[in-house]
Amino acid sequence: MSQKSQGDPRVLFVMNLVLSALFATVVVWGASFIDLLAFTFENVATAALVLTALTYLVIMR
């Protein structure tokens, strides 16, 4: 009977935030490159929050 470690939830949350922010930066930059969206802090932060929430919902489901 082996127990599987889930890790520290705080570390997982911070990793989720960082990785979501990096991905959101790339996505918003790409969208601004093709003139779909302006590359602003607000757009990156919004995309990062949406990605973080979606990831959290998928993981906790």
Backbone as JSON Lines, residues from 0, in Angstrom:
{"i":0,"aa":"M","n":[0.83,-1.18,0.0],"ca":[0.0,0.0,0.0],"c":[0.87,1.25,0.0]}
{"i":1,"aa":"S","n":[1.1,1.76,-1.16],"ca":[1.9,2.98,-1.23],"c":[0.99,4.19,-1.23]}
{"i":2,"aa":"Q","n":[1.43,5.21,-0.54],"ca":[0.66,6.45,-0.5],"c":[1.27,7.42,-1.51]}
{"i":3,"aa":"K","n":[0.43,8.03,-2.28],"ca":[0.88,8.97,-3.3],"c":[0.81,10.39,-2.75]}
{"i":4,"aa":"S","n":[1.92,11.08,-2.78],"ca":[1.98,12.44,-2.26],"c":[1.37,13.41,-3.28]}
{"i":5,"aa":"Q","n":[0.5,14.28,-2.81],"ca":[-0.11,15.3,-3.67],"c":[0.73,16.57,-3.71]}
{"i":6,"aa":"G","n":[1.67,16.71,-2.81],"ca":[2.46,17.92,-2.75],"c":[1.78,18.99,-1.91]}
{"i":7,"aa":"D","n":[2.52,20.03,-1.65],"ca":[1.99,21.15,-0.87],"c":[1.06,21.98,-1.75]}
{"i":8,"aa":"P","n":[-0.19,22.16,-1.38],"ca":[-1.13,22.9,-2.23],"c":[-0.7,24.34,-2.49]}
{"i":9,"aa":"R","n":[0.0,24.94,-1.55],"ca":[0.46,26.32,-1.76],"c":[1.49,26.39,-2.88]}
{"i":10,"aa":"V","n":[2.38,25.41,-2.92],"ca":[3.39,25.37,-3.97],"c":[2.72,25.12,-5.32]}
{"i":11,"aa":"L","n":[1.78,24.21,-5.35],"ca":[1.06,23.92,-6.59],"c":[0.3,25.14,-7.09]}
{"i":12,"aa":"F","n":[-0.31,25.9,-6.17],"ca":[-1.05,27.1,-6.55],"c":[-0.11,28.15,-7.14]}
{"i":13,"aa":"V","n":[1.05,28.35,-6.51],"ca":[2.01,29.34,-7.02],"c":[2.55,28.9,-8.38]}
{"i":14,"aa":"M","n":[2.84,27.61,-8.52],"ca":[3.3,27.1,-9.82],"c":[2.23,27.31,-10.89]}
{"i":15,"aa":"N","n":[0.98,27.08,-10.53],"ca":[-0.13,27.3,-11.46],"c":[-0.19,28.77,-11.87]}
{"i":16,"aa":"L","n":[-0.06,29.66,-10.91],"ca":[-0.08,31.1,-11.23],"c":[1.05,31.5,-12.17]}
{"i":17,"aa":"V","n":[2.25,31.04,-11.85],"ca":[3.42,31.41,-12.66],"c":[3.3,30.86,-14.08]}
{"i":18,"aa":"L","n":[2.97,29.58,-14.19],"ca":[2.87,28.98,-15.51],"c":[1.71,29.56,-16.31]}
{"i":19,"aa":"S","n":[0.61,29.85,-15.64],"ca":[-0.52,30.48,-16.33],"c":[-0.15,31.89,-16.8]}
{"i":20,"aa":"A","n":[0.58,32.62,-15.99],"ca":[1.01,33.97,-16.38],"c":[1.95,33.92,-17.57]}
{"i":21,"aa":"L","n":[2.86,32.97,-17.57],"ca":[3.78,32.85,-18.72],"c":[3.02,32.49,-19.99]}
{"i":22,"aa":"F","n":[2.12,31.53,-19.88],"ca":[1.33,31.13,-21.05],"c":[0.43,32.27,-21.51]}
{"i":23,"aa":"A","n":[-0.18,32.97,-20.57],"ca":[-1.05,34.1,-20.92],"c":[-0.25,35.2,-21.63]}
{"i":24,"aa":"T","n":[0.98,35.42,-21.18],"ca":[1.84,36.42,-21.83],"c":[2.08,36.05,-23.28]}
{"i":25,"aa":"V","n":[2.39,34.79,-23.53],"ca":[2.63,34.33,-24.9],"c":[1.36,34.45,-25.74]}
{"i":26,"aa":"V","n":[0.23,34.05,-25.18],"ca":[-1.04,34.1,-25.93],"c":[-1.41,35.55,-26.24]}
{"i":27,"aa":"V","n":[-1.32,36.44,-25.27],"ca":[-1.67,37.85,-25.51],"c":[-0.69,38.49,-26.48]}
{"i":28,"aa":"W","n":[0.59,38.14,-26.36],"ca":[1.58,38.67,-27.31],"c":[1.24,38.21,-28.73]}
{"i":29,"aa":"G","n":[0.9,36.94,-28.88],"ca":[0.53,36.42,-30.19],"c":[-0.71,37.11,-30.74]}
{"i":30,"aa":"A","n":[-1.69,37.33,-29.87],"ca":[-2.91,38.02,-30.3],"c":[-2.61,39.46,-30.68]}
{"i":31,"aa":"S","n":[-1.69,40.1,-29.97],"ca":[-1.33,41.48,-30.33],"c":[-0.51,41.51,-31.61]}
{"i":32,"aa":"F","n":[0.25,40.46,-31.86],"ca":[1.06,40.37,-33.08],"c":[0.18,40.34,-34.33]}
{"i":33,"aa":"I","n":[-0.99,39.7,-34.21],"ca":[-1.9,39.66,-35.35],"c":[-3.06,40.66,-35.19]}
{"i":34,"aa":"D","n":[-2.86,41.63,-34.32],"ca":[-3.81,42.75,-34.11],"c":[-5.2,42.31,-33.66]}
{"i":35,"aa":"L","n":[-5.27,41.32,-32.8],"ca":[-6.55,40.94,-32.21],"c":[-6.76,41.55,-30.83]}
{"i":36,"aa":"L","n":[-5.66,41.86,-30.16],"ca":[-5.72,42.29,-28.77],"c":[-4.51,43.16,-28.48]}
{"i":37,"aa":"A","n":[-4.67,44.12,-27.61],"ca":[-3.53,44.95,-27.22],"c":[-2.71,44.22,-26.15]}
{"i":38,"aa":"F","n":[-1.4,44.34,-26.24],"ca":[-0.52,43.72,-25.27],"c":[-0.37,44.67,-24.07]}
{"i":39,"aa":"T","n":[-1.28,44.49,-23.08],"ca":[-1.27,45.32,-21.88],"c":[-1.22,44.42,-20.65]}
{"i":40,"aa":"F","n":[-0.84,45.01,-19.54],"ca":[-0.8,44.27,-18.29],"c":[-2.18,43.74,-17.93]}
{"i":41,"aa":"E","n":[-3.2,44.54,-18.16],"ca":[-4.56,44.13,-17.82],"c":[-5.0,42.9,-18.62]}
{"i":42,"aa":"N","n":[-4.67,42.88,-19.91],"ca":[-5.03,41.73,-20.73],"c":[-4.28,40.47,-20.31]}
{"i":43,"aa":"V","n":[-3.01,40.62,-20.01],"ca":[-2.21,39.47,-19.57],"c":[-2.72,38.98,-18.21]}
{"i":44,"aa":"A","n":[-2.99,39.9,-17.29],"ca":[-3.47,39.51,-15.97],"c":[-4.84,38.82,-16.06]}
{"i":45,"aa":"T","n":[-5.72,39.34,-16.9],"ca":[-7.04,38.73,-17.07],"c":[-6.91,37.32,-17.64]}
{"i":46,"aa":"A","n":[-6.09,37.18,-18.67],"ca":[-5.89,35.86,-19.28],"c":[-5.26,34.9,-18.27]}
{"i":47,"aa":"A","n":[-4.32,35.39,-17.47],"ca":[-3.68,34.53,-16.48],"c":[-4.68,34.08,-15.41]}
{"i":48,"aa":"L","n":[-5.53,34.98,-14.97],"ca":[-6.55,34.61,-13.98],"c":[-7.55,33.61,-14.53]}
{"i":49,"aa":"V","n":[-7.94,33.8,-15.79],"ca":[-8.86,32.85,-16.42],"c":[-8.21,31.48,-16.55]}
{"i":50,"aa":"L","n":[-6.97,31.45,-17.0],"ca":[-6.26,30.18,-17.13],"c":[-6.06,29.5,-15.78]}
{"i":51,"aa":"T","n":[-5.73,30.28,-14.76],"ca":[-5.54,29.73,-13.42],"c":[-6.85,29.12,-12.91]}
{"i":52,"aa":"A","n":[-7.95,29.83,-13.12],"ca":[-9.25,29.32,-12.67],"c":[-9.64,28.05,-13.42]}
{"i":53,"aa":"L","n":[-9.43,28.05,-14.73],"ca":[-9.75,26.85,-15.51],"c":[-8.91,25.66,-15.09]}
{"i":54,"aa":"T","n":[-7.63,25.89,-14.87],"ca":[-6.74,24.82,-14.44],"c":[-7.17,24.3,-13.07]}
{"i":55,"aa":"Y","n":[-7.52,25.19,-12.18],"ca":[-7.97,24.79,-10.85],"c":[-9.24,23.94,-10.93]}
{"i":56,"aa":"L","n":[-10.19,24.37,-11.78],"ca":[-11.43,23.61,-11.94],"c":[-11.18,22.22,-12.52]}
{"i":57,"aa":"V","n":[-10.28,22.13,-13.46],"ca":[-9.98,20.82,-14.06],"c":[-9.29,19.91,-13.07]}
{"i":58,"aa":"I","n":[-8.37,20.46,-12.3],"ca":[-7.62,19.64,-11.34],"c":[-8.51,19.21,-10.18]}
{"i":59,"aa":"M","n":[-9.38,20.08,-9.69],"ca":[-10.18,19.77,-8.52],"c":[-11.42,18.95,-8.86]}
{"i":60,"aa":"R","n":[-11.72,18.79,-10.1],"ca":[-12.91,18.04,-10.52],"c":[-12.78,16.59,-10.32]}
